[in-house]
Tab-separated table of N, CA, C and O in Angstrom:
chain	number	residue	atom	x	y	z
A	22	MET	N	0.445	-1.711	0.205
A	22	MET	CA	-0.246	0.316	0.081
A	22	MET	C	0.952	1.129	0.153
A	22	MET	O	0.379	2.190	-0.397
A	23	LYS	N	1.802	0.865	0.269
A	23	LYS	CA	2.490	2.271	0.525
A	23	LYS	C	3.584	2.743	-0.591
A	23	LYS	O	3.564	3.653	-1.102
A	24	ILE	N	3.752	2.091	-1.955
A	24	ILE	CA	4.296	1.914	-2.705
A	24	ILE	C	3.649	2.393	-3.731
A	24	ILE	O	3.518	3.488	-4.186
A	25	LYS	N	2.283	2.078	-3.721
A	25	LYS	CA	0.941	2.887	-4.083
A	25	LYS	C	0.836	4.464	-3.927
A	25	LYS	O	0.961	5.062	-4.375
A	26	VAL	N	0.824	4.758	-2.607
A	26	VAL	CA	0.850	5.545	-2.459
A	26	VAL	C	1.996	6.729	-3.148
A	26	VAL	O	2.181	8.044	-3.431
A	27	ILE	N	3.364	6.206	-3.053
A	27	ILE	CA	4.345	6.931	-3.253
A	27	ILE	C	4.072	7.063	-5.057
A	27	ILE	O	4.585	8.265	-5.427
A	28	ILE	N	4.036	5.463	-5.104
A	28	ILE	CA	3.716	6.192	-6.929
A	28	ILE	C	2.495	7.246	-7.243
A	28	ILE	O	3.210	7.837	-8.187
A	29	ASN	N	1.247	7.485	-6.655
A	29	ASN	CA	0.880	8.385	-6.937
A	29	ASN	C	1.553	9.547	-6.670
A	29	ASN	O	1.295	10.952	-7.356
A	30	ALA	N	1.882	9.815	-5.115
A	30	ALA	CA	2.663	10.836	-4.938
A	30	ALA	C	3.285	11.919	-6.259
A	30	ALA	O	3.486	12.675	-7.216
A	31	CYS	N	4.579	10.336	-6.919
A	31	CYS	CA	5.105	11.505	-8.433
A	31	CYS	C	4.446	10.904	-9.078
A	31	CYS	O	5.135	12.094	-10.491
A	32	ILE	N	3.604	10.109	-9.642
A	32	ILE	CA	2.814	10.877	-10.577
A	32	ILE	C	1.769	11.834	-10.899
A	32	ILE	O	2.260	13.048	-11.496
A	33	ALA	N	1.383	11.855	-9.567
A	33	ALA	CA	0.563	13.351	-9.054
A	33	ALA	C	1.728	14.782	-9.498
A	33	ALA	O	0.973	16.043	-10.077
A	34	LEU	N	3.456	14.372	-9.048
A	34	LEU	CA	4.518	15.649	-8.898
A	34	LEU	C	4.179	16.088	-10.391
A	34	LEU	O	4.702	17.195	-10.853
A	35	MET	N	4.595	14.602	-11.923
A	35	MET	CA	5.129	15.057	-13.125
A	35	MET	C	3.661	15.493	-13.363
A	35	MET	O	3.889	16.127	-14.344
A	36	CYS	N	2.469	15.356	-13.266
A	36	CYS	CA	1.445	16.164	-13.779
A	36	CYS	C	1.529	17.749	-13.179
A	36	CYS	O	0.589	18.898	-14.336
A	37	LEU	N	1.674	17.330	-12.290
A	37	LEU	CA	1.416	19.133	-12.076
A	37	LEU	C	2.867	20.235	-12.714
A	37	LEU	O	2.900	21.246	-12.693
A	38	VAL	N	3.796	18.800	-13.702
A	38	VAL	CA	5.165	19.643	-13.987
A	38	VAL	C	4.241	20.272	-15.269
A	38	VAL	O	4.596	21.287	-15.735
A	39	LEU	N	3.485	19.821	-15.541
A	39	LEU	CA	2.296	19.699	-16.660
A	39	LEU	C	1.404	21.009	-16.760
A	39	LEU	O	0.718	21.088	-17.910
A	40	ILE	N	0.817	21.566	-16.074
A	40	ILE	CA	0.521	22.603	-15.805
A	40	ILE	C	0.288	23.951	-16.444
A	40	ILE	O	1.611	24.068	-15.882
A	41	SER	N	-0.286	25.079	-17.142
A	41	SER	CA	0.393	25.812	-18.067
A	41	SER	C	1.014	26.687	-17.365
A	41	SER	O	0.498	27.211	-15.579
A	42	CYS	N	1.957	27.509	-17.693
A	42	CYS	CA	2.392	28.747	-17.465
A	42	CYS	C	1.673	30.416	-17.560
A	42	CYS	O	2.636	31.126	-17.205
A	43	SER	N	0.940	29.686	-18.737
A	43	SER	CA	0.237	31.132	-18.891
A	43	SER	C	-0.910	30.654	-19.129
A	43	SER	O	-1.378	29.996	-19.502
A	44	GLN	N	-1.888	31.945	-19.585
A	44	GLN	CA	-3.385	32.122	-19.704
A	44	GLN	C	-3.597	31.317	-21.171
A	44	GLN	O	-4.437	31.260	-21.159
A	45	ASP	N	-2.513	31.375	-21.916
A	45	ASP	CA	-3.024	30.504	-23.726
A	45	ASP	C	-3.692	29.081	-23.376
A	45	ASP	O	-2.829	28.283	-22.930
A	46	ALA	N	-4.542	28.818	-24.175
A	46	ALA	CA	-5.127	27.323	-23.964
A	46	ALA	C	-4.552	26.393	-24.262
A	46	ALA	O	-4.122	25.044	-24.484
A	47	GLU	N	-3.785	26.968	-25.683
A	47	GLU	CA	-2.184	26.699	-26.281
A	47	GLU	C	-0.942	26.085	-25.386
A	47	GLU	O	-0.271	26.440	-26.555
A	48	VAL	N	-0.555	26.021	-24.289
A	48	VAL	CA	0.730	26.312	-24.123
A	48	VAL	C	1.655	25.029	-23.822
A	48	VAL	O	0.960	24.163	-22.687
A	49	TYR	N	2.542	24.966	-24.501
A	49	TYR	CA	2.866	23.416	-24.291
A	49	TYR	C	4.430	23.936	-23.757
A	49	TYR	O	5.080	23.296	-22.928
A	50	SER	N	5.066	24.829	-24.065
A	50	SER	CA	6.168	26.046	-22.960
A	50	SER	C	6.023	27.044	-23.417
A	50	SER	O	5.796	27.257	-23.640
A	51	CYS	N	6.705	27.899	-21.464
A	51	CYS	CA	6.887	29.168	-21.954
A	51	CYS	C	7.747	29.644	-22.453
A	51	CYS	O	7.571	30.418	-23.411
A	52	ASP	N	8.937	29.195	-23.632
A	52	ASP	CA	9.276	29.376	-24.597
A	52	ASP	C	8.954	29.653	-26.104
A	52	ASP	O	8.318	28.389	-26.229
A	53	LYS	N	8.456	31.538	-26.359
A	53	LYS	CA	7.821	31.059	-27.175
A	53	LYS	C	7.913	30.163	-28.292
A	53	LYS	O	7.452	29.700	-28.743
A	54	GLU	N	9.148	30.337	-28.185
A	54	GLU	CA	10.259	29.202	-30.195
A	54	GLU	C	9.233	27.993	-29.584
A	54	GLU	O	8.969	27.382	-30.952
A	55	ILE	N	9.733	27.244	-28.772
A	55	ILE	CA	8.997	26.436	-28.884
A	55	ILE	C	8.172	25.426	-28.815
A	55	ILE	O	7.348	25.313	-29.334
A	56	ASN	N	7.059	26.416	-28.011
A	56	ASN	CA	5.613	26.136	-27.949
A	56	ASN	C	4.466	26.440	-29.469
A	56	ASN	O	4.847	25.791	-30.130
A	57	ALA	N	5.198	27.374	-30.258
A	57	ALA	CA	5.234	27.982	-31.831
A	57	ALA	C	5.725	26.293	-32.760
A	57	ALA	O	4.576	26.193	-33.706
A	58	TRP	N	6.891	26.367	-32.413
A	58	TRP	CA	7.255	25.024	-32.987
A	58	TRP	C	6.185	23.714	-32.883
A	58	TRP	O	5.707	22.906	-33.294
A	59	ILE	N	6.194	23.510	-31.697
A	59	ILE	CA	5.073	22.388	-30.803
A	59	ILE	C	3.692	22.506	-31.728
A	59	ILE	O	3.454	21.479	-32.541
A	60	LYS	N	3.365	23.662	-31.684
A	60	LYS	CA	2.313	23.887	-32.287
A	60	LYS	C	1.836	23.801	-34.017
A	60	LYS	O	0.553	23.028	-34.332
A	61	GLU	N	2.839	24.352	-35.146
A	61	GLU	CA	3.238	23.186	-36.075
A	61	GLU	C	3.711	22.060	-36.287
A	61	GLU	O	2.948	21.799	-37.339
A	62	ASN	N	4.019	21.085	-35.355
A	62	ASN	CA	4.174	19.988	-35.629
A	62	ASN	C	3.202	19.101	-34.637
A	62	ASN	O	4.228	18.196	-34.454
A	63	LEU	N	2.198	19.470	-34.380
A	63	LEU	CA	1.492	18.610	-33.618
A	63	LEU	C	1.308	17.242	-34.226
A	63	LEU	O	1.052	16.195	-33.164
A	64	SER	N	0.852	17.118	-35.668
A	64	SER	CA	0.665	15.635	-36.216
A	64	SER	C	1.781	15.104	-35.993
A	64	SER	O	1.876	13.554	-35.744
A	65	ASP	N	2.844	15.543	-36.515
A	65	ASP	CA	3.489	14.547	-36.334
A	65	ASP	C	4.853	14.271	-34.447
A	65	ASP	O	4.736	13.208	-34.310
A	66	ILE	N	4.223	14.901	-33.938
A	66	ILE	CA	4.440	14.775	-32.404
A	66	ILE	C	3.568	13.520	-31.577
A	66	ILE	O	3.899	12.705	-31.259
A	67	TRP	N	2.061	13.301	-33.112
A	67	TRP	CA	1.377	12.958	-32.213
A	67	TRP	C	1.696	10.863	-32.651
A	67	TRP	O	0.722	10.476	-32.322
A	68	GLU	N	2.803	11.496	-33.454
A	68	GLU	CA	3.080	9.829	-34.141
A	68	GLU	C	4.596	9.379	-33.494
A	68	GLU	O	4.781	8.608	-34.308
A	69	MET	N	5.017	10.851	-32.779
A	69	MET	CA	5.959	10.511	-32.099
A	69	MET	C	6.388	8.923	-32.027
A	69	MET	O	5.959	8.745	-30.736
A	70	SER	N	7.882	8.104	-32.032
A	70	SER	CA	7.851	7.448	-31.345
A	70	SER	C	9.420	7.820	-30.226
A	70	SER	O	9.879	9.153	-30.196
A	71	ARG	N	9.908	6.398	-29.595
A	71	ARG	CA	10.246	7.263	-28.456
A	71	ARG	C	11.928	8.232	-28.736
A	71	ARG	O	12.612	8.172	-28.484
A	72	GLU	N	12.321	6.711	-29.651
A	72	GLU	CA	13.705	7.439	-30.097
A	72	GLU	C	13.777	8.628	-30.837
A	72	GLU	O	14.264	9.448	-30.451
A	73	LYS	N	13.123	8.722	-31.622
A	73	LYS	CA	12.689	10.439	-32.181
A	73	LYS	C	12.566	11.006	-30.637
A	73	LYS	O	13.349	12.575	-30.369
A	74	PHE	N	12.086	11.053	-29.912
A	74	PHE	CA	11.551	12.224	-28.716
A	74	PHE	C	12.464	12.197	-27.900
A	74	PHE	O	12.607	13.307	-27.503
A	75	MET	N	13.887	11.326	-28.219
A	75	MET	CA	15.381	11.272	-27.492
A	75	MET	C	15.738	12.027	-28.019
A	75	MET	O	17.172	12.428	-27.667
A	76	ASN	N	15.974	12.571	-29.291
A	76	ASN	CA	16.437	13.198	-30.052
A	76	ASN	C	16.703	14.378	-29.887
A	76	ASN	O	17.143	15.826	-30.572
A	77	TYR	N	15.456	15.086	-29.252
A	77	TYR	CA	15.590	17.124	-28.714
A	77	TYR	C	16.137	16.619	-27.327
A	77	TYR	O	16.419	15.758	-26.724
A	78	ASN	N	16.262	17.980	-26.590
A	78	ASN	CA	17.200	18.913	-25.735
A	78	ASN	C	15.388	18.322	-25.116
A	78	ASN	O	14.228	17.862	-24.942
A	79	GLU	N	16.109	18.739	-23.073
A	79	GLU	CA	15.513	18.465	-22.331
A	79	GLU	C	14.261	19.126	-22.306
A	79	GLU	O	12.939	19.332	-22.174
A	80	LYS	N	14.637	20.936	-22.621
A	80	LYS	CA	13.555	21.157	-22.818
A	80	LYS	C	12.142	21.237	-24.020
A	80	LYS	O	11.089	21.617	-23.794
A	81	THR	N	12.855	20.807	-24.977
A	81	THR	CA	12.112	20.640	-25.574
A	81	THR	C	11.071	19.567	-25.653
A	81	THR	O	9.600	19.008	-26.251
A	82	GLN	N	11.222	18.101	-25.251
A	82	GLN	CA	11.308	17.332	-24.807
A	82	GLN	C	10.377	17.474	-24.220
A	82	GLN	O	8.871	16.624	-24.211
A	83	ARG	N	10.351	18.248	-22.606
A	83	ARG	CA	8.786	18.509	-21.634
A	83	ARG	C	8.359	18.860	-22.609
A	83	ARG	O	7.032	18.561	-22.679
A	84	ALA	N	7.848	20.283	-23.127
A	84	ALA	CA	6.720	20.535	-24.213
A	84	ALA	C	6.164	19.386	-24.971
A	84	ALA	O	4.828	19.846	-25.620
A	85	ILE	N	6.999	18.234	-25.763
A	85	ILE	CA	7.072	17.823	-26.740
A	85	ILE	C	5.598	17.085	-25.921
A	85	ILE	O	4.397	16.400	-25.701
A	86	PHE	N	6.582	16.167	-24.680
A	86	PHE	CA	5.462	14.922	-23.796
A	86	PHE	C	3.989	15.756	-23.574
A	86	PHE	O	3.593	15.199	-23.471
A	87	ALA	N	4.118	17.662	-23.037
A	87	ALA	CA	3.228	17.768	-22.537
A	87	ALA	C	1.843	17.161	-24.328
A	87	ALA	O	0.272	17.538	-23.221
A	88	ALA	N	2.680	17.714	-25.455
A	88	ALA	CA	1.928	17.717	-26.178
A	88	ALA	C	0.963	15.828	-26.713
A	88	ALA	O	0.192	16.412	-27.467
A	89	MET	N	1.937	15.111	-26.279
A	89	MET	CA	1.285	14.321	-26.842
A	89	MET	C	0.286	13.377	-25.886
A	89	MET	O	-0.129	14.222	-24.885
A	90	SER	N	-0.163	12.394	-26.693
A	90	SER	CA	-1.639	11.876	-25.606
A	90	SER	C	-1.763	11.265	-24.532
A	90	SER	O	-0.266	10.567	-24.196
A	91	SER	N	-2.425	10.689	-23.760
A	91	SER	CA	-2.350	10.073	-23.279
A	91	SER	C	-1.551	9.047	-22.900
A	91	SER	O	-0.631	8.199	-22.281
A	92	LYS	N	-1.959	8.319	-23.982
A	92	LYS	CA	-1.660	7.132	-24.612
A	92	LYS	C	-0.120	7.232	-25.424
A	92	LYS	O	0.792	6.230	-24.401
A	93	GLN	N	0.361	7.738	-25.763
A	93	GLN	CA	1.753	8.201	-25.973
A	93	GLN	C	2.724	8.125	-25.020
A	93	GLN	O	3.629	8.255	-24.720
A	94	LYS	N	2.350	8.505	-23.761
A	94	LYS	CA	2.979	9.086	-22.642
A	94	LYS	C	2.691	8.278	-21.898
A	94	LYS	O	4.036	8.066	-21.097
A	95	GLN	N	1.667	7.317	-21.710
A	95	GLN	CA	1.817	5.563	-21.206
A	95	GLN	C	3.165	4.870	-21.624
A	95	GLN	O	4.339	3.958	-20.880
A	96	ASP	N	2.897	4.889	-22.513
A	96	ASP	CA	3.938	4.543	-24.054
A	96	ASP	C	5.219	4.424	-23.765
A	96	ASP	O	6.646	3.387	-22.792
A	97	LEU	N	5.701	6.049	-23.656
A	97	LEU	CA	7.239	6.364	-23.373
A	97	LEU	C	7.321	6.100	-21.937
A	97	LEU	O	9.025	5.579	-21.922
A	98	TRP	N	6.864	5.622	-21.423
A	98	TRP	CA	6.894	5.422	-19.705
A	98	TRP	C	7.525	4.186	-20.010
A	98	TRP	O	8.138	3.154	-18.925
A	99	LEU	N	6.276	3.516	-20.414
A	99	LEU	CA	6.627	1.685	-20.340
A	99	LEU	C	7.827	1.373	-20.899
A	99	LEU	O	8.219	0.649	-20.582
A	100	THR	N	7.998	2.149	-22.818
A	100	THR	CA	9.442	2.081	-22.825
A	100	THR	C	10.589	1.805	-22.382
A	100	THR	O	11.378	1.303	-22.251
A	101	LYS	N	10.823	3.920	-21.659
A	101	LYS	CA	11.114	3.519	-20.234
A	101	LYS	C	11.884	2.247	-19.145
A	101	LYS	O	13.174	2.078	-19.327
A	102	LEU	N	11.143	2.474	-18.430
A	102	LEU	CA	10.954	1.289	-17.462
A	102	LEU	C	11.568	0.117	-18.330
A	102	LEU	O	12.290	-0.650	-17.322
A	103	ASN	N	11.338	-0.851	-19.330
A	103	ASN	CA	11.235	-1.736	-20.268
A	103	ASN	C	13.288	-1.476	-20.257
A	103	ASN	O	13.642	-2.918	-19.881
A	104	ASP	N	13.261	-0.676	-20.498
A	104	ASP	CA	14.965	-0.246	-21.172
A	104	ASP	C	15.886	-0.361	-19.529
A	104	ASP	O	16.865	-1.032	-19.129
A	105	ILE	N	14.901	-0.248	-18.285
A	105	ILE	CA	15.529	0.417	-16.938
A	105	ILE	C	15.669	-1.494	-16.314
A	105	ILE	O	16.402	-1.860	-15.598
A	106	LEU	N	14.335	-2.039	-16.185
A	106	LEU	CA	14.342	-3.401	-16.060
A	106	LEU	C	15.493	-4.379	-16.465
A	106	LEU	O	15.509	-5.075	-16.005
A	107	ALA	N	15.838	-3.883	-17.837
A	107	ALA	CA	16.502	-4.731	-18.046
A	107	ALA	C	18.235	-4.945	-17.300
A	107	ALA	O	19.110	-5.789	-17.948
A	108	LEU	N	18.289	-3.636	-17.470
A	108	LEU	CA	19.487	-3.384	-16.231
A	108	LEU	C	19.927	-4.798	-15.013
A	108	LEU	O	19.005	-4.913	-14.550
A	109	ASP	N	20.478	-4.795	-14.242
A	109	ASP	CA	20.807	-5.639	-13.325
A	109	ASP	C	20.322	-5.125	-12.347
A	109	ASP	O	20.850	-4.271	-12.117
A	110	TRP	N	19.840	-5.540	-11.322
A	110	TRP	CA	19.057	-4.969	-10.331
A	110	TRP	C	19.087	-5.461	-8.568
A	110	TRP	O	18.441	-6.926	-9.472
A	111	GLU	N	18.835	-5.471	-8.026
A	111	GLU	CA	18.993	-6.701	-6.887
A	111	GLU	C	17.176	-6.667	-6.864
A	111	GLU	O	16.604	-6.505	-7.834
A	112	ASN	N	16.620	-7.760	-6.169
A	112	ASN	CA	15.147	-8.431	-6.171
A	112	ASN	C	13.870	-7.301	-5.100
A	112	ASN	O	13.350	-7.174	-6.304
A	113	LYS	N	14.720	-6.502	-4.620
A	113	LYS	CA	13.855	-5.172	-3.727
A	113	LYS	C	13.872	-4.678	-4.971
A	113	LYS	O	12.322	-4.309	-5.113
A	114	GLU	N	14.798	-4.142	-5.922
A	114	GLU	CA	14.336	-2.771	-6.481
A	114	GLU	C	13.807	-3.213	-7.952
A	114	GLU	O	13.017	-2.546	-8.154
A	115	LYS	N	14.328	-4.661	-7.980
A	115	LYS	CA	13.427	-5.470	-9.057
A	115	LYS	C	12.112	-5.122	-9.040
A	115	LYS	O	10.762	-4.819	-9.968
A	116	GLU	N	11.562	-5.492	-8.141
A	116	GLU	CA	9.785	-5.557	-7.300
A	116	GLU	C	9.219	-4.312	-7.333
A	116	GLU	O	7.844	-4.323	-7.918
A	117	HIS	N	10.006	-3.554	-6.859
A	117	HIS	CA	9.839	-2.681	-7.207
A	117	HIS	C	9.609	-1.473	-8.456
A	117	HIS	O	8.355	-0.874	-8.482
A	118	LEU	N	10.533	-1.708	-9.032
A	118	LEU	CA	10.068	-1.457	-10.637
A	118	LEU	C	9.014	-1.814	-11.283
A	118	LEU	O	8.079	-1.350	-11.636
A	119	ASP	N	9.115	-3.177	-10.880
A	119	ASP	CA	8.150	-3.598	-12.036
A	119	ASP	C	6.842	-3.869	-10.973
A	119	ASP	O	5.911	-3.230	-11.850
A	120	LYS	N	6.469	-3.437	-9.894
A	120	LYS	CA	4.956	-2.797	-9.349
A	120	LYS	C	4.990	-1.284	-10.236
A	120	LYS	O	3.760	-1.055	-10.008
A	121	LEU	N	6.237	-0.499	-10.848
A	121	LEU	CA	6.063	1.090	-10.829
A	121	LEU	C	4.910	0.775	-12.188
A	121	LEU	O	4.307	0.843	-12.938
A	122	TYR	N	5.900	-0.946	-13.099
A	122	TYR	CA	5.528	-0.791	-14.752
A	122	TYR	C	3.885	-1.072	-14.403
A	122	TYR	O	3.551	-0.178	-15.259
A	123	VAL	N	4.091	-1.740	-13.532
A	123	VAL	CA	2.320	-2.666	-14.009
A	123	VAL	C	1.580	-1.705	-13.076
A	123	VAL	O	0.138	-1.164	-14.086
A	124	PHE	N	1.186	-0.791	-12.820
A	124	PHE	CA	0.587	0.893	-12.152
A	124	PHE	C	0.484	1.092	-13.358
A	124	PHE	O	-0.626	2.054	-13.577
A	125	ILE	N	1.723	2.059	-14.133
A	125	ILE	CA	1.657	2.826	-15.546
A	125	ILE	C	0.658	1.824	-16.394
A	125	ILE	O	0.184	2.566	-17.084
A	126	LYS	N	1.423	0.935	-16.291
A	126	LYS	CA	0.310	-0.216	-17.794
A	126	LYS	C	-1.289	-0.217	-17.073
A	126	LYS	O	-1.344	-0.091	-18.126
A	127	THR	N	-1.934	-0.419	-16.283
A	127	THR	CA	-2.688	-0.211	-16.262
A	127	THR	C	-3.578	1.102	-15.997
A	127	THR	O	-4.884	0.956	-15.494
A	128	ASN	N	-2.965	2.339	-15.010
A	128	ASN	CA	-3.720	3.266	-15.376
A	128	ASN	C	-3.245	4.468	-16.205
A	128	ASN	O	-2.512	5.802	-15.798
A	129	GLU	N	-3.462	4.450	-17.188
A	129	GLU	CA	-3.698	5.216	-18.621
A	129	GLU	C	-3.936	6.812	-17.970
A	129	GLU	O	-3.386	7.413	-18.413
A	130	THR	N	-5.050	6.635	-17.284
A	130	THR	CA	-5.843	8.038	-16.770
A	130	THR	C	-5.130	8.661	-15.916
A	130	THR	O	-5.435	10.197	-16.251
A	131	VAL	N	-3.797	8.460	-16.190
A	131	VAL	CA	-2.789	9.404	-14.925
A	131	VAL	C	-2.076	10.523	-15.632
A	131	VAL	O	-1.580	10.985	-15.021
A	132	PHE	N	-2.301	9.723	-17.252
A	132	PHE	CA	-1.397	10.975	-18.164
A	132	PHE	C	-2.252	11.988	-18.895
A	132	PHE	O	-2.512	12.494	-19.523
A	133	GLU	N	-4.030	12.107	-18.044
A	133	GLU	CA	-5.276	12.212	-18.825
A	133	GLU	C	-4.775	13.459	-18.064
A	133	GLU	O	-4.889	14.138	-16.999
A	134	SER	N	-5.153	14.967	-19.165
A	134	SER	CA	-5.269	16.296	-18.614
A	134	SER	C	-6.545	16.632	-18.425
A	134	SER	O	-6.874	16.628	-19.680
A	135	ASN	N	-7.544	17.555	-17.856
A	135	ASN	CA	-8.683	17.498	-18.031
A	135	ASN	C	-8.792	19.102	-18.660
A	135	ASN	O	-9.409	19.497	-19.085
A	136	THR	N	-7.515	19.108	-19.126
A	136	THR	CA	-7.630	20.879	-19.451
A	136	THR	C	-6.399	20.751	-20.997
A	136	THR	O	-6.016	19.847	-20.471
A	137	ASN	N	-6.844	21.749	-21.631
A	137	ASN	CA	-5.146	21.988	-22.584
A	137	ASN	C	-4.141	22.958	-22.328
A	137	ASN	O	-3.420	22.770	-22.612
A	138	GLU	N	-3.936	23.194	-20.858
A	138	GLU	CA	-3.073	23.905	-20.021
A	138	GLU	C	-1.959	22.967	-19.900
A	138	GLU	O	-2.200	21.767	-18.983
A	139	HIS	N	-0.630	23.810	-20.122
A	139	HIS	CA	0.146	22.778	-19.393
A	139	HIS	C	1.103	23.777	-19.092
A	139	HIS	O	1.356	24.540	-19.488
A	140	LYS	N	2.640	23.111	-17.983
A	140	LYS	CA	3.331	23.946	-16.992
A	140	LYS	C	4.555	23.402	-17.781
A	140	LYS	O	4.864	22.240	-17.887
A	141	ASP	N	5.367	24.793	-18.143
A	141	ASP	CA	6.362	24.002	-17.865
A	141	ASP	C	7.484	24.926	-17.437
A	141	ASP	O	7.670	26.176	-17.031
A	142	VAL	N	7.879	24.235	-15.367
A	142	VAL	CA	8.149	25.298	-14.630
A	142	VAL	C	9.154	25.674	-14.354
A	142	VAL	O	10.066	26.776	-13.742
A	143	PHE	N	10.046	24.912	-14.731
A	143	PHE	CA	11.625	25.642	-14.964
A	143	PHE	C	12.152	26.646	-16.172
A	143	PHE	O	13.125	27.317	-15.973
A	144	TYR	N	11.620	27.033	-17.042
A	144	TYR	CA	11.639	28.007	-17.876
A	144	TYR	C	10.623	29.090	-18.450
A	144	TYR	O	9.522	28.560	-18.336
């Protein structure tokens, strides 16, 4: 039960990072150039693979992530966790990561946003 609380807290914190930095309904980044690029490339973003996503810098990745569908966000995290799980872990660490994987796999709704607003708190 503690693990679920910790996982929920982490995901809630992650979602807070995605709440808007301005009143514009279509804000993916507080950086105007990145935000404009995201708006121009939404159709490509909605089909973007993790491999292509990883080619961008961290600031742009945050904006791309904000523009992705909840299914894409879920798939991105599951792919990342698969890569992490392939590493050498002690049993308790692996069990913890497995629980996180199962939680993300069965809870796509944690990546859904109630609004179109997103937050880029670092920039």
